């Protein structure tokens, strides 16, 4: 069973592909680098949902697909950068975040990393959302050489994500937790439906005719 994953971020693809290979061997992730507009909405859930709706409404992709939006929420900064994580990373980066946190100690360094997957089954149905979150803290300085983005400054149980290999990060990460929910749902609800749909699509048949 193939599922299309839309993202411009190759690191996300590697993490997702590893997870699918380890936990759901009959699911193959097909990466599509479709650059949809980065929506500036005030919740990660809304960004994921509306991005999927944008692609659905454009009818840019006719098979089932999923995408995700992720964000780092720093508690002492009232959830900043949250849905603005991509813009903040591209402008002030990890050094800028560390500067904002200079006077923060102990509990004040708490942060949560969150991923929301939006799974779009068809152009006619609303996307289904799957959320995963990991609590941690902002490290005092960048540590580690693995991963990407905010990984060197996001610490969980004494190690930053950048100090963990991909497999180790996937075990505890926001993305790993959210994607396991996607996999469970797909395996439970969609296996037969996917077979039928992909078969119809390949044969150029209407799904309704195919069901009859
Ligand atoms: P797509 O929207 O095309 O999927 P993106 O890199 O723009 O790719 P996001 O908007 O979800 O993805 O990411 C917001 C920012 O957070 C961006 O700078 C990412 O590099 C960073 N980020 C996302 N997931 C991360 C993770 O697991 N570890 C560290 N940084 C991450």
JSON list of C-alpha atoms and ligand atoms in Angstrom, two decimals:
[
{"chain": "A", "resi": 1, "resn": "UNK", "atom": "CA", "xyz": [0.00, 0.00, 0.00]},
{"chain": "A", "resi": 2, "resn": "UNK", "atom": "CA", "xyz": [1.46, 3.36, -1.03]},
{"chain": "A", "resi": 3, "resn": "UNK", "atom": "CA", "xyz": [0.75, 6.67, 0.70]},
{"chain": "A", "resi": 4, "resn": "UNK", "atom": "CA", "xyz": [1.84, 10.02, -0.69]},
{"chain": "A", "resi": 5, "resn": "UNK", "atom": "CA", "xyz": [3.62, 12.27, 1.82]},
{"chain": "A", "resi": 6, "resn": "UNK", "atom": "CA", "xyz": [3.82, 15.92, 0.79]},
{"chain": "A", "resi": 7, "resn": "UNK", "atom": "CA", "xyz": [6.66, 17.97, 2.19]},
{"chain": "A", "resi": 8, "resn": "UNK", "atom": "CA", "xyz": [9.61, 20.08, 1.09]},
{"chain": "A", "resi": 9, "resn": "UNK", "atom": "CA", "xyz": [11.64, 18.80, 4.06]},
{"chain": "A", "resi": 10, "resn": "UNK", "atom": "CA", "xyz": [13.80, 15.75, 3.25]},
{"chain": "A", "resi": 11, "resn": "UNK", "atom": "CA", "xyz": [14.57, 15.15, 6.93]},
{"chain": "A", "resi": 12, "resn": "UNK", "atom": "CA", "xyz": [10.88, 14.60, 7.66]},
{"chain": "A", "resi": 13, "resn": "UNK", "atom": "CA", "xyz": [10.79, 12.07, 4.80]},
{"chain": "A", "resi": 14, "resn": "UNK", "atom": "CA", "xyz": [13.73, 10.13, 6.27]},
{"chain": "A", "resi": 15, "resn": "UNK", "atom": "CA", "xyz": [12.10, 9.95, 9.71]},
{"chain": "A", "resi": 16, "resn": "UNK", "atom": "CA", "xyz": [8.72, 8.89, 8.33]},
{"chain": "A", "resi": 17, "resn": "UNK", "atom": "CA", "xyz": [10.21, 6.34, 5.93]},
{"chain": "A", "resi": 18, "resn": "UNK", "atom": "CA", "xyz": [12.23, 4.75, 8.76]},
{"chain": "A", "resi": 19, "resn": "UNK", "atom": "CA", "xyz": [9.15, 4.53, 10.95]},
{"chain": "A", "resi": 20, "resn": "UNK", "atom": "CA", "xyz": [7.00, 2.98, 8.25]},
{"chain": "A", "resi": 21, "resn": "UNK", "atom": "CA", "xyz": [9.77, 0.48, 7.40]},
{"chain": "A", "resi": 22, "resn": "UNK", "atom": "CA", "xyz": [10.12, -0.54, 11.06]},
{"chain": "A", "resi": 23, "resn": "UNK", "atom": "CA", "xyz": [6.47, -0.62, 12.08]},
{"chain": "A", "resi": 24, "resn": "UNK", "atom": "CA", "xyz": [4.31, -1.17, 8.99]},
{"chain": "A", "resi": 25, "resn": "UNK", "atom": "CA", "xyz": [6.25, -3.07, 6.35]},
{"chain": "A", "resi": 26, "resn": "UNK", "atom": "CA", "xyz": [3.41, -3.19, 3.82]},
{"chain": "A", "resi": 27, "resn": "UNK", "atom": "CA", "xyz": [3.10, 0.62, 3.75]},
{"chain": "A", "resi": 28, "resn": "UNK", "atom": "CA", "xyz": [5.40, 2.45, 1.33]},
{"chain": "A", "resi": 29, "resn": "UNK", "atom": "CA", "xyz": [5.87, 6.18, 1.66]},
{"chain": "A", "resi": 30, "resn": "UNK", "atom": "CA", "xyz": [5.96, 8.02, -1.65]},
{"chain": "A", "resi": 31, "resn": "UNK", "atom": "CA", "xyz": [7.51, 11.45, -1.23]},
{"chain": "A", "resi": 32, "resn": "UNK", "atom": "CA", "xyz": [6.06, 14.35, -3.21]},
{"chain": "A", "resi": 33, "resn": "UNK", "atom": "CA", "xyz": [7.92, 17.65, -2.99]},
{"chain": "A", "resi": 34, "resn": "UNK", "atom": "CA", "xyz": [4.89, 19.89, -3.61]},
{"chain": "A", "resi": 35, "resn": "UNK", "atom": "CA", "xyz": [5.55, 23.39, -2.30]},
{"chain": "A", "resi": 36, "resn": "UNK", "atom": "CA", "xyz": [2.17, 24.67, -1.04]},
{"chain": "A", "resi": 37, "resn": "UNK", "atom": "CA", "xyz": [2.01, 28.17, 0.55]},
{"chain": "A", "resi": 38, "resn": "UNK", "atom": "CA", "xyz": [3.10, 28.31, 4.25]},
{"chain": "A", "resi": 39, "resn": "UNK", "atom": "CA", "xyz": [-0.16, 29.52, 5.85]},
{"chain": "A", "resi": 40, "resn": "UNK", "atom": "CA", "xyz": [0.19, 31.96, 8.77]},
{"chain": "A", "resi": 41, "resn": "UNK", "atom": "CA", "xyz": [-2.57, 30.74, 11.12]},
{"chain": "A", "resi": 42, "resn": "UNK", "atom": "CA", "xyz": [-2.40, 30.81, 14.91]},
{"chain": "A", "resi": 43, "resn": "UNK", "atom": "CA", "xyz": [-2.62, 27.04, 15.57]},
{"chain": "A", "resi": 44, "resn": "UNK", "atom": "CA", "xyz": [-0.54, 24.17, 14.21]},
{"chain": "A", "resi": 45, "resn": "UNK", "atom": "CA", "xyz": [-3.77, 22.12, 13.77]},
{"chain": "A", "resi": 46, "resn": "UNK", "atom": "CA", "xyz": [-5.26, 24.86, 11.55]},
{"chain": "A", "resi": 47, "resn": "UNK", "atom": "CA", "xyz": [-2.11, 25.10, 9.44]},
{"chain": "A", "resi": 48, "resn": "UNK", "atom": "CA", "xyz": [-2.10, 21.33, 8.79]},
{"chain": "A", "resi": 49, "resn": "UNK", "atom": "CA", "xyz": [-5.86, 21.19, 8.08]},
{"chain": "A", "resi": 50, "resn": "UNK", "atom": "CA", "xyz": [-5.96, 24.23, 5.82]},
{"chain": "A", "resi": 51, "resn": "UNK", "atom": "CA", "xyz": [-2.81, 23.19, 3.92]},
{"chain": "A", "resi": 52, "resn": "UNK", "atom": "CA", "xyz": [-4.47, 19.85, 3.13]},
{"chain": "A", "resi": 53, "resn": "UNK", "atom": "CA", "xyz": [-7.68, 21.67, 2.15]},
{"chain": "A", "resi": 54, "resn": "UNK", "atom": "CA", "xyz": [-5.71, 23.98, -0.15]},
{"chain": "A", "resi": 55, "resn": "UNK", "atom": "CA", "xyz": [-4.24, 20.98, -2.00]},
{"chain": "A", "resi": 56, "resn": "UNK", "atom": "CA", "xyz": [-7.64, 19.23, -2.08]},
{"chain": "A", "resi": 57, "resn": "UNK", "atom": "CA", "xyz": [-9.40, 22.29, -3.47]},
{"chain": "A", "resi": 58, "resn": "UNK", "atom": "CA", "xyz": [-6.74, 22.72, -6.14]},
{"chain": "A", "resi": 59, "resn": "UNK", "atom": "CA", "xyz": [-7.20, 19.03, -6.95]},
{"chain": "A", "resi": 60, "resn": "UNK", "atom": "CA", "xyz": [-3.43, 18.99, -7.26]},
{"chain": "A", "resi": 61, "resn": "UNK", "atom": "CA", "xyz": [-3.22, 15.39, -6.03]},
{"chain": "A", "resi": 62, "resn": "UNK", "atom": "CA", "xyz": [-5.91, 12.88, -6.81]},
{"chain": "A", "resi": 63, "resn": "UNK", "atom": "CA", "xyz": [-4.79, 9.96, -4.66]},
{"chain": "A", "resi": 64, "resn": "UNK", "atom": "CA", "xyz": [-4.91, 9.90, -0.82]},
{"chain": "A", "resi": 65, "resn": "UNK", "atom": "CA", "xyz": [-2.11, 11.95, 0.72]},
{"chain": "A", "resi": 66, "resn": "UNK", "atom": "CA", "xyz": [-0.89, 13.33, 4.00]},
{"chain": "A", "resi": 67, "resn": "UNK", "atom": "CA", "xyz": [1.23, 16.26, 5.10]},
{"chain": "A", "resi": 68, "resn": "UNK", "atom": "CA", "xyz": [2.19, 17.62, 8.49]},
{"chain": "A", "resi": 69, "resn": "UNK", "atom": "CA", "xyz": [2.95, 20.85, 10.26]},
{"chain": "A", "resi": 70, "resn": "UNK", "atom": "CA", "xyz": [5.30, 20.95, 13.24]},
{"chain": "A", "resi": 71, "resn": "UNK", "atom": "CA", "xyz": [6.18, 23.60, 15.77]},
{"chain": "A", "resi": 72, "resn": "UNK", "atom": "CA", "xyz": [8.22, 24.26, 18.89]},
{"chain": "A", "resi": 73, "resn": "UNK", "atom": "CA", "xyz": [6.20, 25.80, 21.74]},
{"chain": "A", "resi": 74, "resn": "UNK", "atom": "CA", "xyz": [8.22, 27.48, 24.49]},
{"chain": "A", "resi": 75, "resn": "UNK", "atom": "CA", "xyz": [6.09, 27.76, 27.63]},
{"chain": "A", "resi": 76, "resn": "UNK", "atom": "CA", "xyz": [7.74, 30.91, 29.06]},
{"chain": "A", "resi": 77, "resn": "UNK", "atom": "CA", "xyz": [7.25, 32.62, 25.68]},
{"chain": "A", "resi": 78, "resn": "UNK", "atom": "CA", "xyz": [3.50, 31.78, 25.66]},
{"chain": "A", "resi": 79, "resn": "UNK", "atom": "CA", "xyz": [3.91, 29.08, 23.00]},
{"chain": "A", "resi": 80, "resn": "UNK", "atom": "CA", "xyz": [6.22, 31.06, 20.70]},
{"chain": "A", "resi": 81, "resn": "UNK", "atom": "CA", "xyz": [7.33, 30.28, 17.98]},
{"chain": "A", "resi": 82, "resn": "UNK", "atom": "CA", "xyz": [4.55, 27.61, 17.60]},
{"chain": "A", "resi": 83, "resn": "UNK", "atom": "CA", "xyz": [2.91, 27.89, 14.17]},
{"chain": "A", "resi": 84, "resn": "UNK", "atom": "CA", "xyz": [5.56, 30.44, 13.18]},
{"chain": "A", "resi": 85, "resn": "UNK", "atom": "CA", "xyz": [8.44, 28.01, 13.76]},
{"chain": "A", "resi": 86, "resn": "UNK", "atom": "CA", "xyz": [9.53, 27.88, 10.10]},
{"chain": "A", "resi": 87, "resn": "UNK", "atom": "CA", "xyz": [9.70, 31.68, 9.78]},
{"chain": "A", "resi": 88, "resn": "UNK", "atom": "CA", "xyz": [11.46, 32.06, 13.14]},
{"chain": "A", "resi": 89, "resn": "UNK", "atom": "CA", "xyz": [13.99, 29.35, 12.29]},
{"chain": "A", "resi": 90, "resn": "UNK", "atom": "CA", "xyz": [14.74, 31.00, 8.93]},
{"chain": "A", "resi": 91, "resn": "UNK", "atom": "CA", "xyz": [15.16, 34.44, 10.52]},
{"chain": "A", "resi": 92, "resn": "UNK", "atom": "CA", "xyz": [16.64, 34.27, 14.06]},
{"chain": "A", "resi": 93, "resn": "UNK", "atom": "CA", "xyz": [17.46, 30.52, 14.11]},
{"chain": "A", "resi": 94, "resn": "UNK", "atom": "CA", "xyz": [18.59, 28.53, 17.13]},
{"chain": "A", "resi": 95, "resn": "UNK", "atom": "CA", "xyz": [21.01, 31.27, 18.26]},
{"chain": "A", "resi": 96, "resn": "UNK", "atom": "CA", "xyz": [18.13, 33.76, 18.32]},
{"chain": "A", "resi": 97, "resn": "UNK", "atom": "CA", "xyz": [15.99, 31.41, 20.43]},
{"chain": "A", "resi": 98, "resn": "UNK", "atom": "CA", "xyz": [18.88, 30.85, 22.85]},
{"chain": "A", "resi": 99, "resn": "UNK", "atom": "CA", "xyz": [19.27, 34.63, 23.19]},
{"chain": "A", "resi": 100, "resn": "UNK", "atom": "CA", "xyz": [15.55, 35.03, 23.98]},
{"chain": "A", "resi": 101, "resn": "UNK", "atom": "CA", "xyz": [16.00, 32.39, 26.70]},
{"chain": "A", "resi": 102, "resn": "UNK", "atom": "CA", "xyz": [19.17, 33.86, 28.28]},
{"chain": "A", "resi": 103, "resn": "UNK", "atom": "CA", "xyz": [17.55, 34.82, 31.60]},
{"chain": "A", "resi": 104, "resn": "UNK", "atom": "CA", "xyz": [15.29, 31.74, 31.83]},
{"chain": "A", "resi": 105, "resn": "UNK", "atom": "CA", "xyz": [16.16, 29.09, 34.44]},
{"chain": "A", "resi": 106, "resn": "UNK", "atom": "CA", "xyz": [14.80, 25.65, 35.46]},
{"chain": "A", "resi": 107, "resn": "UNK", "atom": "CA", "xyz": [11.07, 25.28, 34.77]},
{"chain": "A", "resi": 108, "resn": "UNK", "atom": "CA", "xyz": [11.11, 28.44, 32.67]},
{"chain": "A", "resi": 109, "resn": "UNK", "atom": "CA", "xyz": [12.98, 26.51, 29.97]},
{"chain": "A", "resi": 110, "resn": "UNK", "atom": "CA", "xyz": [10.13, 24.02, 29.44]},
{"chain": "A", "resi": 111, "resn": "UNK", "atom": "CA", "xyz": [9.02, 23.50, 25.85]},
{"chain": "A", "resi": 112, "resn": "UNK", "atom": "CA", "xyz": [6.85, 21.15, 23.80]},
{"chain": "A", "resi": 113, "resn": "UNK", "atom": "CA", "xyz": [7.44, 19.98, 20.25]},
{"chain": "A", "resi": 114, "resn": "UNK", "atom": "CA", "xyz": [4.24, 19.21, 18.38]},
{"chain": "A", "resi": 115, "resn": "UNK", "atom": "CA", "xyz": [3.35, 17.63, 15.03]},
{"chain": "A", "resi": 116, "resn": "UNK", "atom": "CA", "xyz": [-0.07, 17.54, 13.43]},
{"chain": "A", "resi": 117, "resn": "UNK", "atom": "CA", "xyz": [-0.57, 15.21, 10.45]},
{"chain": "A", "resi": 118, "resn": "UNK", "atom": "CA", "xyz": [-3.47, 15.92, 8.09]},
{"chain": "A", "resi": 119, "resn": "UNK", "atom": "CA", "xyz": [-4.55, 12.85, 6.15]},
{"chain": "A", "resi": 120, "resn": "UNK", "atom": "CA", "xyz": [-6.68, 13.49, 3.09]},
{"chain": "A", "resi": 121, "resn": "UNK", "atom": "CA", "xyz": [-8.52, 10.43, 1.89]},
{"chain": "A", "resi": 122, "resn": "UNK", "atom": "CA", "xyz": [-10.26, 12.08, -1.07]},
{"chain": "A", "resi": 123, "resn": "UNK", "atom": "CA", "xyz": [-11.12, 15.49, -2.52]},
{"chain": "A", "resi": 124, "resn": "UNK", "atom": "CA", "xyz": [-14.64, 15.09, -1.08]},
{"chain": "A", "resi": 125, "resn": "UNK", "atom": "CA", "xyz": [-13.84, 14.38, 2.57]},
{"chain": "A", "resi": 126, "resn": "UNK", "atom": "CA", "xyz": [-12.41, 16.68, 5.25]},
{"chain": "A", "resi": 127, "resn": "UNK", "atom": "CA", "xyz": [-8.84, 15.86, 6.28]},
{"chain": "A", "resi": 128, "resn": "UNK", "atom": "CA", "xyz": [-8.39, 13.73, 9.40]},
{"chain": "A", "resi": 129, "resn": "UNK", "atom": "CA", "xyz": [-5.90, 15.09, 11.96]},
{"chain": "A", "resi": 130, "resn": "UNK", "atom": "CA", "xyz": [-3.40, 13.11, 14.10]},
{"chain": "A", "resi": 131, "resn": "UNK", "atom": "CA", "xyz": [-1.49, 14.93, 16.83]},
{"chain": "A", "resi": 132, "resn": "UNK", "atom": "CA", "xyz": [1.75, 14.00, 18.60]},
{"chain": "A", "resi": 133, "resn": "UNK", "atom": "CA", "xyz": [3.62, 16.01, 21.23]},
{"chain": "A", "resi": 134, "resn": "UNK", "atom": "CA", "xyz": [6.80, 15.63, 23.26]},
{"chain": "A", "resi": 135, "resn": "UNK", "atom": "CA", "xyz": [7.61, 17.65, 26.38]},
{"chain": "A", "resi": 136, "resn": "UNK", "atom": "CA", "xyz": [11.18, 18.77, 26.93]},
{"chain": "A", "resi": 137, "resn": "UNK", "atom": "CA", "xyz": [13.26, 21.86, 27.58]},
{"chain": "A", "resi": 138, "resn": "UNK", "atom": "CA", "xyz": [15.39, 24.37, 25.72]},
{"chain": "A", "resi": 139, "resn": "UNK", "atom": "CA", "xyz": [19.05, 23.50, 26.26]},
{"chain": "A", "resi": 140, "resn": "UNK", "atom": "CA", "xyz": [21.47, 26.21, 27.42]},
{"chain": "A", "resi": 141, "resn": "UNK", "atom": "CA", "xyz": [23.49, 25.80, 24.23]},
{"chain": "A", "resi": 142, "resn": "UNK", "atom": "CA", "xyz": [23.36, 23.85, 20.97]},
{"chain": "A", "resi": 143, "resn": "UNK", "atom": "CA", "xyz": [24.40, 20.21, 21.39]},
{"chain": "A", "resi": 144, "resn": "UNK", "atom": "CA", "xyz": [24.71, 17.34, 18.90]},
{"chain": "A", "resi": 145, "resn": "UNK", "atom": "CA", "xyz": [25.24, 16.94, 15.17]},
{"chain": "A", "resi": 146, "resn": "UNK", "atom": "CA", "xyz": [22.27, 14.77, 14.11]},
{"chain": "A", "resi": 147, "resn": "UNK", "atom": "CA", "xyz": [18.83, 15.80, 12.93]},
{"chain": "A", "resi": 148, "resn": "UNK", "atom": "CA", "xyz": [17.80, 19.21, 11.67]},
{"chain": "A", "resi": 149, "resn": "UNK", "atom": "CA", "xyz": [16.08, 22.47, 12.59]},
{"chain": "A", "resi": 150, "resn": "UNK", "atom": "CA", "xyz": [15.59, 22.97, 16.33]},
{"chain": "A", "resi": 151, "resn": "UNK", "atom": "CA", "xyz": [17.00, 19.51, 17.21]},
{"chain": "A", "resi": 152, "resn": "UNK", "atom": "CA", "xyz": [20.27, 20.86, 18.71]},
{"chain": "A", "resi": 153, "resn": "UNK", "atom": "CA", "xyz": [18.41, 22.98, 21.30]},
{"chain": "A", "resi": 154, "resn": "UNK", "atom": "CA", "xyz": [15.44, 20.72, 22.17]},
{"chain": "A", "resi": 155, "resn": "UNK", "atom": "CA", "xyz": [16.34, 18.44, 25.08]},
{"chain": "A", "resi": 156, "resn": "UNK", "atom": "CA", "xyz": [14.38, 15.39, 26.28]},
{"chain": "A", "resi": 157, "resn": "UNK", "atom": "CA", "xyz": [15.56, 13.28, 29.23]},
{"chain": "A", "resi": 158, "resn": "UNK", "atom": "CA", "xyz": [19.02, 14.88, 29.28]},
{"chain": "A", "resi": 159, "resn": "UNK", "atom": "CA", "xyz": [19.77, 14.55, 25.55]},
{"chain": "A", "resi": 160, "resn": "UNK", "atom": "CA", "xyz": [18.97, 16.93, 22.72]},
{"chain": "A", "resi": 161, "resn": "UNK", "atom": "CA", "xyz": [17.29, 15.47, 19.64]},
{"chain": "A", "resi": 162, "resn": "UNK", "atom": "CA", "xyz": [20.52, 16.24, 17.75]},
{"chain": "A", "resi": 163, "resn": "UNK", "atom": "CA", "xyz": [22.38, 13.96, 20.20]},
{"chain": "A", "resi": 164, "resn": "UNK", "atom": "CA", "xyz": [20.15, 11.05, 19.14]},
{"chain": "A", "resi": 165, "resn": "UNK", "atom": "CA", "xyz": [20.24, 9.02, 15.95]},
{"chain": "A", "resi": 166, "resn": "UNK", "atom": "CA", "xyz": [17.09, 8.97, 13.82]},
{"chain": "A", "resi": 167, "resn": "UNK", "atom": "CA", "xyz": [15.78, 5.76, 15.38]},
{"chain": "A", "resi": 168, "resn": "UNK", "atom": "CA", "xyz": [16.32, 7.06, 18.90]},
{"chain": "A", "resi": 169, "resn": "UNK", "atom": "CA", "xyz": [14.66, 10.38, 18.07]},
{"chain": "A", "resi": 170, "resn": "UNK", "atom": "CA", "xyz": [11.69, 8.57, 16.46]},
{"chain": "A", "resi": 171, "resn": "UNK", "atom": "CA", "xyz": [11.10, 6.61, 19.68]},
{"chain": "A", "resi": 172, "resn": "UNK", "atom": "CA", "xyz": [10.29, 9.74, 21.70]},
{"chain": "A", "resi": 173, "resn": "UNK", "atom": "CA", "xyz": [9.61, 12.45, 19.15]},
{"chain": "A", "resi": 174, "resn": "UNK", "atom": "CA", "xyz": [6.43, 14.42, 18.45]},
{"chain": "A", "resi": 175, "resn": "UNK", "atom": "CA", "xyz": [6.57, 13.19, 14.82]},
{"chain": "A", "resi": 176, "resn": "UNK", "atom": "CA", "xyz": [7.08, 9.55, 15.83]},
{"chain": "A", "resi": 177, "resn": "UNK", "atom": "CA", "xyz": [4.10, 9.72, 18.20]},
{"chain": "A", "resi": 178, "resn": "UNK", "atom": "CA", "xyz": [1.83, 11.39, 15.65]},
{"chain": "A", "resi": 179, "resn": "UNK", "atom": "CA", "xyz": [2.89, 9.14, 12.78]},
{"chain": "A", "resi": 180, "resn": "UNK", "atom": "CA", "xyz": [2.27, 5.95, 14.78]},
{"chain": "A", "resi": 181, "resn": "UNK", "atom": "CA", "xyz": [-1.34, 7.16, 15.13]},
{"chain": "A", "resi": 182, "resn": "UNK", "atom": "CA", "xyz": [-1.51, 7.65, 11.35]},
{"chain": "A", "resi": 183, "resn": "UNK", "atom": "CA", "xyz": [-0.13, 4.15, 10.74]},
{"chain": "A", "resi": 184, "resn": "UNK", "atom": "CA", "xyz": [-2.55, 2.54, 13.20]},
{"chain": "A", "resi": 185, "resn": "UNK", "atom": "CA", "xyz": [-5.50, 4.28, 11.60]},
{"chain": "A", "resi": 186, "resn": "UNK", "atom": "CA", "xyz": [-4.43, 3.45, 8.05]},
{"chain": "A", "resi": 187, "resn": "UNK", "atom": "CA", "xyz": [-3.83, -0.19, 8.93]},
{"chain": "A", "resi": 188, "resn": "UNK", "atom": "CA", "xyz": [-7.18, -0.51, 10.72]},
{"chain": "A", "resi": 189, "resn": "UNK", "atom": "CA", "xyz": [-9.45, 1.43, 8.40]},
{"chain": "A", "resi": 190, "resn": "UNK", "atom": "CA", "xyz": [-7.94, 1.83, 5.02]},
{"chain": "A", "resi": 191, "resn": "UNK", "atom": "CA", "xyz": [-6.15, -1.27, 3.87]},
{"chain": "A", "resi": 192, "resn": "UNK", "atom": "CA", "xyz": [-8.98, -2.67, 1.73]},
{"chain": "A", "resi": 193, "resn": "UNK", "atom": "CA", "xyz": [-10.25, 0.75, 0.77]},
{"chain": "A", "resi": 194, "resn": "UNK", "atom": "CA", "xyz": [-6.79, 1.72, -0.50]},
{"chain": "A", "resi": 195, "resn": "UNK", "atom": "CA", "xyz": [-6.47, -1.44, -2.53]},
{"chain": "A", "resi": 196, "resn": "UNK", "atom": "CA", "xyz": [-9.79, -0.74, -4.20]},
{"chain": "A", "resi": 197, "resn": "UNK", "atom": "CA", "xyz": [-9.07, 2.93, -4.77]},
{"chain": "A", "resi": 198, "resn": "UNK", "atom": "CA", "xyz": [-5.58, 2.50, -6.16]},
{"chain": "A", "resi": 199, "resn": "UNK", "atom": "CA", "xyz": [-6.79, -0.37, -8.37]},
{"chain": "A", "resi": 200, "resn": "UNK", "atom": "CA", "xyz": [-9.56, 1.86, -9.75]},
{"chain": "A", "resi": 201, "resn": "UNK", "atom": "CA", "xyz": [-7.20, 4.79, -10.20]},
{"chain": "A", "resi": 202, "resn": "UNK", "atom": "CA", "xyz": [-4.65, 2.69, -12.10]},
{"chain": "A", "resi": 203, "resn": "UNK", "atom": "CA", "xyz": [-7.43, 1.25, -14.28]},
{"chain": "A", "resi": 204, "resn": "UNK", "atom": "CA", "xyz": [-8.81, 4.75, -14.91]},
{"chain": "A", "resi": 205, "resn": "UNK", "atom": "CA", "xyz": [-12.21, 3.75, -13.47]},
{"chain": "A", "resi": 206, "resn": "UNK", "atom": "CA", "xyz": [-14.63, 5.76, -11.36]},
{"chain": "A", "resi": 207, "resn": "UNK", "atom": "CA", "xyz": [-14.53, 4.58, -7.73]},
{"chain": "A", "resi": 208, "resn": "UNK", "atom": "CA", "xyz": [-18.37, 4.25, -7.66]},
{"chain": "A", "resi": 209, "resn": "UNK", "atom": "CA", "xyz": [-18.35, 1.97, -10.74]},
{"chain": "A", "resi": 210, "resn": "UNK", "atom": "CA", "xyz": [-15.51, 0.02, -9.22]},
{"chain": "A", "resi": 211, "resn": "UNK", "atom": "CA", "xyz": [-17.45, -0.66, -6.01]},
{"chain": "A", "resi": 212, "resn": "UNK", "atom": "CA", "xyz": [-20.54, -1.94, -7.82]},
{"chain": "B", "resi": 1, "resn": "LIG", "atom": "P1", "xyz": [7.09, 21.37, 5.08]},
{"chain": "B", "resi": 1, "resn": "LIG", "atom": "O1", "xyz": [6.15, 22.43, 5.64]},
{"chain": "B", "resi": 1, "resn": "LIG", "atom": "O2", "xyz": [7.32, 21.47, 3.60]},
{"chain": "B", "resi": 1, "resn": "LIG", "atom": "O3", "xyz": [6.70, 19.98, 5.51]},
{"chain": "B", "resi": 1, "resn": "LIG", "atom": "P2", "xyz": [9.02, 22.67, 6.84]},
{"chain": "B", "resi": 1, "resn": "LIG", "atom": "O4", "xyz": [10.49, 22.42, 7.09]},
{"chain": "B", "resi": 1, "resn": "LIG", "atom": "O5", "xyz": [8.60, 24.06, 6.45]},
{"chain": "B", "resi": 1, "resn": "LIG", "atom": "O6", "xyz": [8.55, 21.60, 5.75]},
{"chain": "B", "resi": 1, "resn": "LIG", "atom": "P3", "xyz": [7.40, 22.86, 9.27]},
{"chain": "B", "resi": 1, "resn": "LIG", "atom": "O7", "xyz": [6.74, 24.11, 8.83]},
{"chain": "B", "resi": 1, "resn": "LIG", "atom": "O8", "xyz": [6.55, 21.78, 9.85]},
{"chain": "B", "resi": 1, "resn": "LIG", "atom": "O9", "xyz": [8.23, 22.17, 8.10]},
{"chain": "B", "resi": 1, "resn": "LIG", "atom": "O10", "xyz": [8.54, 23.15, 10.32]},
{"chain": "B", "resi": 1, "resn": "LIG", "atom": "C1", "xyz": [8.63, 24.33, 11.06]},
{"chain": "B", "resi": 1, "resn": "LIG", "atom": "C2", "xyz": [10.06, 24.53, 11.50]},
{"chain": "B", "resi": 1, "resn": "LIG", "atom": "O11", "xyz": [10.36, 23.60, 12.54]},
{"chain": "B", "resi": 1, "resn": "LIG", "atom": "C3", "xyz": [11.10, 24.33, 10.39]},
{"chain": "B", "resi": 1, "resn": "LIG", "atom": "O12", "xyz": [12.13, 25.28, 10.56]},
{"chain": "B", "resi": 1, "resn": "LIG", "atom": "C4", "xyz": [11.63, 22.93, 10.65]},
{"chain": "B", "resi": 1, "resn": "LIG", "atom": "O13", "xyz": [12.99, 22.79, 10.28]},
{"chain": "B", "resi": 1, "resn": "LIG", "atom": "C5", "xyz": [11.48, 22.80, 12.18]},
{"chain": "B", "resi": 1, "resn": "LIG", "atom": "N1", "xyz": [11.18, 21.43, 12.56]},
{"chain": "B", "resi": 1, "resn": "LIG", "atom": "C6", "xyz": [10.11, 20.68, 12.17]},
{"chain": "B", "resi": 1, "resn": "LIG", "atom": "N2", "xyz": [10.20, 19.46, 12.70]},
{"chain": "B", "resi": 1, "resn": "LIG", "atom": "C7", "xyz": [11.33, 19.43, 13.43]},
{"chain": "B", "resi": 1, "resn": "LIG", "atom": "C8", "xyz": [11.98, 18.44, 14.19]},
{"chain": "B", "resi": 1, "resn": "LIG", "atom": "O14", "xyz": [11.50, 17.21, 14.31]},
{"chain": "B", "resi": 1, "resn": "LIG", "atom": "N3", "xyz": [13.13, 18.75, 14.80]},
{"chain": "B", "resi": 1, "resn": "LIG", "atom": "C9", "xyz": [13.66, 19.98, 14.69]},
{"chain": "B", "resi": 1, "resn": "LIG", "atom": "N4", "xyz": [13.12, 20.96, 13.98]},
{"chain": "B", "resi": 1, "resn": "LIG", "atom": "C10", "xyz": [11.97, 20.69, 13.34]}
]
